[in-house]
Coordinates of C-alpha atoms and ligand atoms in Angstrom, one line a residue:
X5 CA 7.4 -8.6 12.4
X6 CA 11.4 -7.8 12.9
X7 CA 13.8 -7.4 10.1
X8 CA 15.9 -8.6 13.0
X9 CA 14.2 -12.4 13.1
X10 CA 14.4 -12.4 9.6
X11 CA 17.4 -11.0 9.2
X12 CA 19.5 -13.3 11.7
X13 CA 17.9 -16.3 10.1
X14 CA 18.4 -15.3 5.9
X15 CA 22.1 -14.2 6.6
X16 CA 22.2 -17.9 9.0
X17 CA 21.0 -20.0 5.9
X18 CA 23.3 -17.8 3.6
X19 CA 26.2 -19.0 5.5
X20 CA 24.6 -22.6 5.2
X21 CA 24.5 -22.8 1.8
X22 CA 28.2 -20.8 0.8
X23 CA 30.0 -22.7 3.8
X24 CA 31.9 -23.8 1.0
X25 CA 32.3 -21.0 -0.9
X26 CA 35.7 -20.4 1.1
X27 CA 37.1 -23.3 -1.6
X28 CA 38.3 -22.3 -4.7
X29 CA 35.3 -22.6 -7.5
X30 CA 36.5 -24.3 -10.5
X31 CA 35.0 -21.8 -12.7
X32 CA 33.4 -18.1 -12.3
X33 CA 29.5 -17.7 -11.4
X34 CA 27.3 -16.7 -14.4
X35 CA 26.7 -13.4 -14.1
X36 CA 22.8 -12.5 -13.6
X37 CA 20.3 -12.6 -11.3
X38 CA 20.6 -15.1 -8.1
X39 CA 19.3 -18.4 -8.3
X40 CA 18.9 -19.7 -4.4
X41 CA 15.6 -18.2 -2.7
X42 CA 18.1 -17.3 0.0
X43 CA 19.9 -15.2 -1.9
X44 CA 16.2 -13.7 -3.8
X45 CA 15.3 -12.5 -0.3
X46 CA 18.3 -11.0 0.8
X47 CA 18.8 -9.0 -2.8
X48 CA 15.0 -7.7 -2.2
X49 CA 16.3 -6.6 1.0
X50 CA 19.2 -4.5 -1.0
X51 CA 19.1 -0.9 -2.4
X52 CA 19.1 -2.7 -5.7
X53 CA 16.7 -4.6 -5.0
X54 CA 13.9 -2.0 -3.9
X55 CA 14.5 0.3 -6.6
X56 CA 13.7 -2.8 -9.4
X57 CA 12.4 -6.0 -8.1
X58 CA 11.1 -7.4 -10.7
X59 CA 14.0 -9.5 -12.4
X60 CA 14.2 -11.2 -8.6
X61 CA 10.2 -12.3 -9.0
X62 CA 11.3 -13.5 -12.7
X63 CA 13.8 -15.1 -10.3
X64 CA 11.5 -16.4 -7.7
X65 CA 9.2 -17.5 -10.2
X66 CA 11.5 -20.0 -11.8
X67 CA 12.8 -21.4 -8.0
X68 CA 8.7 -22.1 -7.7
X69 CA 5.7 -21.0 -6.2
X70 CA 6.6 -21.4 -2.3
X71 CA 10.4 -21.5 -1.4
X72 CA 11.4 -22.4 2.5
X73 CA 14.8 -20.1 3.3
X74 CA 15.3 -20.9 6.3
X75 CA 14.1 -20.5 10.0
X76 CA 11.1 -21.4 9.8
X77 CA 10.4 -18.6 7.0
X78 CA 9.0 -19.0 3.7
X79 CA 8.9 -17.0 0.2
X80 CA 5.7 -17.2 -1.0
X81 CA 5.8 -15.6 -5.4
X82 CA 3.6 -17.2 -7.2
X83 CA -0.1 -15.8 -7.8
X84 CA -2.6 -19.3 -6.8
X85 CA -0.5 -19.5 -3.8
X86 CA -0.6 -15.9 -2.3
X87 CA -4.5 -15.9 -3.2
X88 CA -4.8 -19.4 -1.0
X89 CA -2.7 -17.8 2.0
X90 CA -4.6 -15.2 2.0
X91 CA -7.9 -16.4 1.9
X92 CA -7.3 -19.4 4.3
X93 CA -8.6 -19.2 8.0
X94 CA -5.1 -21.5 8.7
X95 CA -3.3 -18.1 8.6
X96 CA -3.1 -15.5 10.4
X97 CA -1.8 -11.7 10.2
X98 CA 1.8 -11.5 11.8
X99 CA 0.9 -7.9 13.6
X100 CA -1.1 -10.2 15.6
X101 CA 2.2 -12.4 17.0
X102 CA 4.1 -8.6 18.2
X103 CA 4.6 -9.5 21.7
X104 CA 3.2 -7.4 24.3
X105 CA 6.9 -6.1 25.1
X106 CA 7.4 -5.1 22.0
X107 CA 4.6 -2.8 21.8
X108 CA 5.6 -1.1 25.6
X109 CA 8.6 -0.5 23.9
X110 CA 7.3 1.0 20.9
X111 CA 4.5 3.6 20.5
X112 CA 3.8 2.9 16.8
X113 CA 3.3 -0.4 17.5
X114 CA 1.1 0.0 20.8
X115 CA -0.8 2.5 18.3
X116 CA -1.2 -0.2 15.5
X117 CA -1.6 -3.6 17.2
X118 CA -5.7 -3.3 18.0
X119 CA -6.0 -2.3 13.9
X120 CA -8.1 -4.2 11.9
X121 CA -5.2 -4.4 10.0
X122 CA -2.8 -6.0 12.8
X123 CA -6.1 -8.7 14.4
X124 CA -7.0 -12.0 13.8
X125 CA -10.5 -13.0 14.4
X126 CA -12.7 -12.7 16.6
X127 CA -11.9 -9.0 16.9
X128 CA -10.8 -8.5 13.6
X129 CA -14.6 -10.3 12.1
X130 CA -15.7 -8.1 14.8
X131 CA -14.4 -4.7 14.1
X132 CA -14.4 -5.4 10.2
X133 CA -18.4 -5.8 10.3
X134 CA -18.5 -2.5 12.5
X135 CA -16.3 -0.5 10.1
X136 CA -17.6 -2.4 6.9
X137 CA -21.0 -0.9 8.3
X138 CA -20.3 2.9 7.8
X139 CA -17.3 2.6 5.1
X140 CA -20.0 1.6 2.5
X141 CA -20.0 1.0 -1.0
X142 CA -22.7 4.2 -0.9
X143 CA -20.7 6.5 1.1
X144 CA -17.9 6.1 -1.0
X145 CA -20.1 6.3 -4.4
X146 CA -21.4 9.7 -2.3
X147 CA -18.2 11.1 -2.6
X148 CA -17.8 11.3 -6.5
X149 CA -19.0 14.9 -6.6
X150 CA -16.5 16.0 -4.0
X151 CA -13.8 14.1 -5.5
X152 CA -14.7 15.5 -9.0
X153 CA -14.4 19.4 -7.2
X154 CA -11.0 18.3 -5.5
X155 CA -9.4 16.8 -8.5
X156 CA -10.4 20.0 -10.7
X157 CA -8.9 22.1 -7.9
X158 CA -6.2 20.6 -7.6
X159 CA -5.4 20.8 -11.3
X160 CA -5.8 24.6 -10.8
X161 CA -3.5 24.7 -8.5
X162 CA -1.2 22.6 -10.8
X163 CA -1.5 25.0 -13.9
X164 CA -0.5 28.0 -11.7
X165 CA 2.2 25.9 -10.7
X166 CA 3.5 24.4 -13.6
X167 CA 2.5 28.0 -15.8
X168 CA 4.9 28.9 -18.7
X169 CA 6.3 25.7 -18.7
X170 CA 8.2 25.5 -15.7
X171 CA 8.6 21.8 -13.8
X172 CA 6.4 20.7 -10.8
X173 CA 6.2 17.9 -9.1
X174 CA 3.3 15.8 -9.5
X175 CA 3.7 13.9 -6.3
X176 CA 3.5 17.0 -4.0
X177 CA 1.0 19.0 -5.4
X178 CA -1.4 16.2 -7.1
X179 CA -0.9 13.2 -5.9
X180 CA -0.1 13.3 -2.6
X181 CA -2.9 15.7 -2.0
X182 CA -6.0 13.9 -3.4
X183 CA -6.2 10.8 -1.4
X184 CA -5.5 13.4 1.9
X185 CA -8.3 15.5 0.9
X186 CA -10.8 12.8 0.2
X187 CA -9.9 10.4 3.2
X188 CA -10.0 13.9 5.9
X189 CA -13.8 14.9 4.4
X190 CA -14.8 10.7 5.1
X191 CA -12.7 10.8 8.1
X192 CA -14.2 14.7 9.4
X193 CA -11.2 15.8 9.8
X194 CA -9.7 19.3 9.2
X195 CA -7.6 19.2 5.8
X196 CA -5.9 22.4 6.5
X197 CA -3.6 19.6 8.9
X198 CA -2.6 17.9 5.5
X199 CA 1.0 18.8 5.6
X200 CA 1.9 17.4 8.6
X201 CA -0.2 14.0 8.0
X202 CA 1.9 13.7 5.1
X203 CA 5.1 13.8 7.4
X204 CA 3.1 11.7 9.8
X205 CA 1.8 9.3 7.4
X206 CA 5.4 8.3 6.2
X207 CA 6.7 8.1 9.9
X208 CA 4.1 5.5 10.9
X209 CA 4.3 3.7 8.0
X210 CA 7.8 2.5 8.4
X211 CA 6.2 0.2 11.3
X212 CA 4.0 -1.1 8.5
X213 CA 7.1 -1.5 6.8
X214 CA 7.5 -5.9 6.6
X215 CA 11.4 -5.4 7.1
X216 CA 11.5 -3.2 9.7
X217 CA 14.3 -3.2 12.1
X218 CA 12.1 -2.4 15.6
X219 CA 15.7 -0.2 16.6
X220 CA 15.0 2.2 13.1
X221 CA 11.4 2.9 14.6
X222 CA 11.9 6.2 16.1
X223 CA 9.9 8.2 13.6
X224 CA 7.2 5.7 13.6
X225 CA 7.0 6.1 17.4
X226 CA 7.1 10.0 17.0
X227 CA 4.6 9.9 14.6
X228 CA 2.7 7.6 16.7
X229 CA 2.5 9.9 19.8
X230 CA 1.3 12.3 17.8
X231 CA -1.5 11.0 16.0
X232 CA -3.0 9.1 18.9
X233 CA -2.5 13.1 20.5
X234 CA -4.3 14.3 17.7
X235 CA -7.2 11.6 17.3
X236 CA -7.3 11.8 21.0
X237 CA -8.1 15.3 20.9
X238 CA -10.8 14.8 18.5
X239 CA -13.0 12.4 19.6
X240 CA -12.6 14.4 22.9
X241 CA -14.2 17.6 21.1
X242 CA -16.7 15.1 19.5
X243 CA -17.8 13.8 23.1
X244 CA -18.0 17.4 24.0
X245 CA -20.2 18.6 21.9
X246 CA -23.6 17.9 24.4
X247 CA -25.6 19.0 21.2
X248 CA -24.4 16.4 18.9
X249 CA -25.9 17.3 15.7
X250 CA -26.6 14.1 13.7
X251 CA -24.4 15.2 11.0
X252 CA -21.7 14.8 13.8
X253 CA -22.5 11.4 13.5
X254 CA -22.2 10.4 9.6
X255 CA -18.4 11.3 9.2
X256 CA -16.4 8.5 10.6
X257 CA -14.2 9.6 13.6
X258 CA -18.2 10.4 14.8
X259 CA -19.9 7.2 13.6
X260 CA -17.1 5.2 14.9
X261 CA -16.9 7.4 18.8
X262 CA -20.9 6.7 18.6
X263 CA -20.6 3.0 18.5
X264 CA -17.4 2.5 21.0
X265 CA -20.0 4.9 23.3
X266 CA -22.7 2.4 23.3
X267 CA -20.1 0.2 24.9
X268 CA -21.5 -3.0 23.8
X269 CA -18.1 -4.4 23.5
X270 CA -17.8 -3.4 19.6
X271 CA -15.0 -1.6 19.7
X272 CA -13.2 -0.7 22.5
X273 CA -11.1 2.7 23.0
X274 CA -7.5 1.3 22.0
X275 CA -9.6 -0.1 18.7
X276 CA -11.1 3.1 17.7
X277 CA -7.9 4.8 18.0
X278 CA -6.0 2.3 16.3
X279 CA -8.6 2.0 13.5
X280 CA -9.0 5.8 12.9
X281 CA -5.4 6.2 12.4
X282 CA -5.2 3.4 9.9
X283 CA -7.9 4.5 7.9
X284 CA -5.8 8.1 7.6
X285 CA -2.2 6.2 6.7
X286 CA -4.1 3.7 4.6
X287 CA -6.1 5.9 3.4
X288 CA -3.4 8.1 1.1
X289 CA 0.0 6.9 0.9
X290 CA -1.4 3.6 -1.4
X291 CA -3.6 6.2 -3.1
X292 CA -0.8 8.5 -3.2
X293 CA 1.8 5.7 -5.2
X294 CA -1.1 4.7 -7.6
X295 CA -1.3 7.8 -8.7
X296 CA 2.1 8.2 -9.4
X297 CA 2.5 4.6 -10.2
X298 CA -0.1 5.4 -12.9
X299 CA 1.2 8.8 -14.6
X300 CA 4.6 7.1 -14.7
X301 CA 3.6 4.4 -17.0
X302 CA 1.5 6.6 -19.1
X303 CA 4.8 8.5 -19.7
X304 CA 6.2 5.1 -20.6
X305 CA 3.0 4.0 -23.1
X306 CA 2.5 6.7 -24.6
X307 CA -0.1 4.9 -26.9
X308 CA -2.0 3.8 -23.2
X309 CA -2.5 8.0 -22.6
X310 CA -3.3 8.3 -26.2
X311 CA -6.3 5.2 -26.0
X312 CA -7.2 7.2 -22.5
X313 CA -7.5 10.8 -24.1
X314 CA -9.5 9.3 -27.2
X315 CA -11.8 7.0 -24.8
X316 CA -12.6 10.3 -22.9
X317 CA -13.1 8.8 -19.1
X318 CA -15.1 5.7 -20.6
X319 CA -15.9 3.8 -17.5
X320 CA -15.0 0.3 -18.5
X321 CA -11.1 1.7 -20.6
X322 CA -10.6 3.7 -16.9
X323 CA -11.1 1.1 -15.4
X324 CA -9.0 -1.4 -17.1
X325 CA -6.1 0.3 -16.9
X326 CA -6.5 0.9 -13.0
X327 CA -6.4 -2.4 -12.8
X328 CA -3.2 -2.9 -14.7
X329 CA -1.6 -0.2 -13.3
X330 CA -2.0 -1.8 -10.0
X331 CA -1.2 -5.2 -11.5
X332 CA 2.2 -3.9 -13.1
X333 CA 2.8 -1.7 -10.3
X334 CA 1.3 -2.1 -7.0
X335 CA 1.8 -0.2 -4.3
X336 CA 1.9 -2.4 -1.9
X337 CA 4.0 -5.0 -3.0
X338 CA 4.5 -7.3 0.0
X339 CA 2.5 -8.4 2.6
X340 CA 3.2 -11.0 5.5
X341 CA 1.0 -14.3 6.9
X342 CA 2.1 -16.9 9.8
X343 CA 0.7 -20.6 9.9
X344 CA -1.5 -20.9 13.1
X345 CA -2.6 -24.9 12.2
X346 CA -1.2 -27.5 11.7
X347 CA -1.1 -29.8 8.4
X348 CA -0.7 -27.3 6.2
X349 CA 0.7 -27.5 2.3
X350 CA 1.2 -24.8 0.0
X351 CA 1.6 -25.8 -3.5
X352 CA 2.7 -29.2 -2.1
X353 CA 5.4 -27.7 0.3
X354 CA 4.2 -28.8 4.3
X355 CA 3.8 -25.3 6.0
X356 CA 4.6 -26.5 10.0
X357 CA 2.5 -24.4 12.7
X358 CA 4.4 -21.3 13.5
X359 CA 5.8 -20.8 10.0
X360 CA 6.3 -17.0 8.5
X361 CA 5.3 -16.6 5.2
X362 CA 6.2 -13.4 3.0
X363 CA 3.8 -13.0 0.4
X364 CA 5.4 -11.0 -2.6
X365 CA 1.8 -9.2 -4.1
X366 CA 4.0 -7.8 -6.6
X367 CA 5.6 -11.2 -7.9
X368 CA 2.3 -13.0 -7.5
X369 CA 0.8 -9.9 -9.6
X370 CA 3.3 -10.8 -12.4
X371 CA 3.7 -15.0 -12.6
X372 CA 4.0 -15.7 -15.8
X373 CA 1.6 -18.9 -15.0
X374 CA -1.4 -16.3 -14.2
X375 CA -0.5 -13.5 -16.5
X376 CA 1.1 -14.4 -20.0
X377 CA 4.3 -11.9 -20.8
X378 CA 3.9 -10.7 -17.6
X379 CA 6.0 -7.9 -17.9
X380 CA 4.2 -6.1 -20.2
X381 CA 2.0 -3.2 -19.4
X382 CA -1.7 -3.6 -21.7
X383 CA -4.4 -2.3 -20.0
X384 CA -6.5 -4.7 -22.5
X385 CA -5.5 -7.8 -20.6
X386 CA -8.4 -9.8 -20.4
X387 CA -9.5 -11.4 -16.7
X388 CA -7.4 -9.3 -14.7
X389 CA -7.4 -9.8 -10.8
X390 CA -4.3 -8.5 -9.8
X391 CA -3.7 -9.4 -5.9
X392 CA -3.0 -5.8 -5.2
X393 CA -5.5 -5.0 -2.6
X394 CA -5.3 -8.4 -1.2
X395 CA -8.2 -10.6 -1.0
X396 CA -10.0 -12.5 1.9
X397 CA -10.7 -11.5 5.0
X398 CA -8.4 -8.7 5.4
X399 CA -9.4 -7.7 1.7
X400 CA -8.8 -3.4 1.3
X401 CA -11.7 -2.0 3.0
X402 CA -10.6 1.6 0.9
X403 CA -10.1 -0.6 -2.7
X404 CA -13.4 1.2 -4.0
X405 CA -12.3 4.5 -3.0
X406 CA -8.8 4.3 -4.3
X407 CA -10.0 2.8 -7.4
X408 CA -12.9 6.0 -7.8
X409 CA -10.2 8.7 -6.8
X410 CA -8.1 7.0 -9.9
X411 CA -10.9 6.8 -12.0
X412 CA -12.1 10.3 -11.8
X413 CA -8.3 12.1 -11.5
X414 CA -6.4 10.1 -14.6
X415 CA -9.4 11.0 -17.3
X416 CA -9.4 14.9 -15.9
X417 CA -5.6 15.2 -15.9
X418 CA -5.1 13.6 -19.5
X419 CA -8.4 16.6 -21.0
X420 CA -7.1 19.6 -19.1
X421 CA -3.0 18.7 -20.1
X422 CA -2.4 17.8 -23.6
X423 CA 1.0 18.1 -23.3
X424 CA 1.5 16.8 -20.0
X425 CA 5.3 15.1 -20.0
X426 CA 8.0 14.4 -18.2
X427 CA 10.3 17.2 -17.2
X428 CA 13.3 15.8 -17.5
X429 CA 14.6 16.0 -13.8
X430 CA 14.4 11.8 -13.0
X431 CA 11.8 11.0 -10.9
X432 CA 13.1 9.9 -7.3
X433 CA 11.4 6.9 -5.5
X434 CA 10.4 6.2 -1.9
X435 CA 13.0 3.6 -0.2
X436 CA 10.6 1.3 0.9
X437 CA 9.9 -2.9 0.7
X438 CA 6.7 -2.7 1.3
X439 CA 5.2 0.6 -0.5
X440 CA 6.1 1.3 -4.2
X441 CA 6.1 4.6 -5.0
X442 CA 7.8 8.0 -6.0
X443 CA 8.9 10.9 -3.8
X444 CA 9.2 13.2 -6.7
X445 CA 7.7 13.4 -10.2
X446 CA 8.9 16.0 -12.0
X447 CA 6.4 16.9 -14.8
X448 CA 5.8 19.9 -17.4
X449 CA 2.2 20.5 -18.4
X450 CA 3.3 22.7 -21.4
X451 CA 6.0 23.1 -23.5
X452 CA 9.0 24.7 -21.8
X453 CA 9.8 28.3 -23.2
X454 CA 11.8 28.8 -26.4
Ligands
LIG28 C1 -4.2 2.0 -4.2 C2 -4.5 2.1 -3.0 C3 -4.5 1.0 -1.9 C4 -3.9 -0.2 -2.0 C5 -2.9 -0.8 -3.0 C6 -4.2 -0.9 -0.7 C7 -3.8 -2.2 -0.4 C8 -4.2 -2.9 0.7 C9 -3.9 -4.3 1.0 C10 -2.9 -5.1 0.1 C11 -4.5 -4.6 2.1 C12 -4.5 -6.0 2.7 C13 -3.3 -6.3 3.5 C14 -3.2 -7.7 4.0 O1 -4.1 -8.5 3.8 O2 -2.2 -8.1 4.6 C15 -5.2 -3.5 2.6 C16 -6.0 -3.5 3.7 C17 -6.6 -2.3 4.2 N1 -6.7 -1.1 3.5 FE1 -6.0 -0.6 1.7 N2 -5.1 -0.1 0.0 C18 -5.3 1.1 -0.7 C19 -6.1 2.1 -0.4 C20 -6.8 2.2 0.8 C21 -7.7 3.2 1.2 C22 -8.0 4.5 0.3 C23 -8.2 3.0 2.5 C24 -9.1 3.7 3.4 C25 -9.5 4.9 3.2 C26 -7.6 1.7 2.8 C27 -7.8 1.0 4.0 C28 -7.5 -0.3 4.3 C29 -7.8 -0.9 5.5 C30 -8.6 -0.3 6.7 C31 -7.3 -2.2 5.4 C32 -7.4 -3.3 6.5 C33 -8.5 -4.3 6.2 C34 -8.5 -5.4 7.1 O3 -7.5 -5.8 7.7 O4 -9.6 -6.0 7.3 N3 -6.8 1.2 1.8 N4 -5.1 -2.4 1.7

């Protein structure tokens, strides 16, 4: 998916629609929020735009459920009709459509392409069924203990930190390192590398990015070269190892070498390399914005923290307002479909073969015709599916885990810090379309000295 493609065609249909613009306009614009879905896509595009999207989905939301802008492109807001795109077999994932000159050109995307994430089926039923098979509801229950030990280290880590009152940033030393922890013990991999996989992680995620512009991928192709190095090398040692302990075998780089070494056409070695390093990117920058997602609105309802404290990690309270954290928030907040048949209709707009479709998660997670008052955070919301992890086929195969690691770290953080609270310092957030999150969290965990 180019920014370029869409780019060309948005600024195209802006011209379109302003060609007359040049004439004097017998009265001012009303101020506020643009009312074409031309101009909705372009102002998501903008600094503005990234930092606070949500009056634009207010926006979208009154234009309608599926808005065409152009080109062959579509804006797809509302919540029934991103839930039908993405569990329709008439569409299918755009990483599929990246031209095999692209990806020569590119490493990230060579690196990406044979992804679950990036494949359509057969390969992608295929490879989903093979991974499905040792990312299992009962490996990832398995973990709770270790995530349990990680969290209360890492809160250690925090208090030394953040002693006497001084400010620390939650991002770096909490959030970011949780989800890295937990997904390197599943994955077998050494987290003494965490550091750099965080530098990694956000270079290859730009070519996860919808808008990227394929000339801005030079960190994603640097990261690219050297994760595949790095993965490489592993499953190298892995083959190595003539005697192949069984536990070699039930992390996942090992499950996963052992079934593209049977060579019955499960995986093959471009897949396994592909699919490792999603599972590490996937694995912790989502984790890593829910996290920070989450502590942010706590800060912001302070009667949610209080309801959390006094319900002392109750399951079903936890879990509720994981889910609307996600729903208010969600860290992924776009994702992208094309139209492979023909006859297609979406809320009763004809979707031709070949059509783009981005589908705005976050919008969807916030139409006022799913989710009355929308806009306001209450973790008591009854029936809550936000769209957050997708749903369908290509459904998060890590939404179990995510949603554990948030289970187990918000309770623990809340009991050991009372007086956990902003620090005064704004928090900073990532630049990103796609992934909502912070880069910085500045947060006391006591009162500052007097
Ligand atoms: C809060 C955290 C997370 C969020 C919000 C999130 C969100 C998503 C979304 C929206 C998709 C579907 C994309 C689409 O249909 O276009 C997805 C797919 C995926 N996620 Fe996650 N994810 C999270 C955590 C994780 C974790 C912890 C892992 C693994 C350890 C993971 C691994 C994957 C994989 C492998 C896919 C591709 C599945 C497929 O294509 O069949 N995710 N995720």
């Amino acid at each position: 998916m180019g920014r370029t493609a869409l780019a060309a065609s948005l600024e195209q249909a802006h011209e379109q629609a302003h060609a007359h613009d040049a004439e004097p306009a017998p009265q001012a614009a009303p101020p506020g929020p643009p009312a074409d879905p031309v101009a909705v896509a372009m102002e998501l595009l903008s600094p503005q735009g990234r930092i606070d999207p949500y009056p634009l989905y207010a926006t979208a939301h009154r234009i309608g459920p599926v808005a065409g802008i152009g080109g062959g492109w579509f804006v797809v807001a509302g919540y029934d009709a991103v839930n039908q795109v993405l569990r329709s077999t008439g569409y299918g994932v755009t990483g599929a459509q990246i031209s095999q000159e692209r990806r020569d050109e590119h490493a990230a995307l060579a690196l990406l392409a044979p992804s679950i994430l990036e494949s359509d089926p057969p390969r992608h039923t295929a490879m989903r069924s093979l991974i499905g098979s040792v990312f299992t509801p009962r490996r990832i229950a398995a973990l709770e203990p270790m995530i349990r030990a990680a969290v209360d280290e890492l809160l250690d880590g925090l208090a030394e930190s953040g002693a006497d009152g001084q400010p620390v940033d939650f991002m770096a030393e909490f959030a970011f390192r949780l989800p890295v922890t937990v997904i390197c013990e599943m994955l077998g991999v050494p987290v003494t590398d965490r550091q750099r996989f965080r530098r990694l992680a956000a270079g290859l995620t730009t070519a996860l990015e919808f808008m990227t512009d394929h000339s801005q991928l030079a960190p994603a192709d640097a990261a690219a070269v050297e994760l595949a190095a790095f993965f490489g090398d592993l499953i190298a040692e892995r083959r190595d190892d003539s005697g192949d302990a069984p536990s070699d075998r039930s992390d996942l780089v090992g499950a996963l070498t052992a079934a593209r070494d049977a060579d019955d056409g499960r995986l093959s070695e471009a897949e396994l390399l592909a699919n490792l390093t999603l599972l590490l990117v996937a694995g912790f920058e989502t984790t890593t914005d829910l996290l920070g997602n989450g502590l942010q609105l706590l800060f912001d309802h302070p009667e949610a923290a209080r309801r959390l404290r006094a319900a002392g990690g109750g399951q079903d309270d936890v879990a509720a307002f994981v889910d609307e954290v996600l729903r208010c928030e969600s860290p992924v907040q776009v994702t992208s479909r094309v139209a492979l048949a023909e006859g297609l209709e979406l809320a009763g707009v004809p979707i031709p073969a070949g059509s783009r479709l981005i589908l705005l998660i976050g919008a969807a997670n916030r139409d006022p015709a799913r989710f009355p008052d929308p806009d306001r955070f209450d973790p008591a919301r009854p029936a809550n599916k936000p769209l957050s992890f997708g749903v369908g086929a290509h459904v998060c195969l890590g939404n179990g885990l995510a949603r554990l690691e948030a289970a187990v770290a918000f309770p623990r953080l809340l009991a050991r810090f009372p007086r956990l609270a902003p620090a005064g310092t704004a928090p900073t957030r990532r630049d990103r379309v796609v992934l909502r999150g912070y880069e910085t969290l500045p947060v006391r965990l006591t009162a500052p000295p007097a």
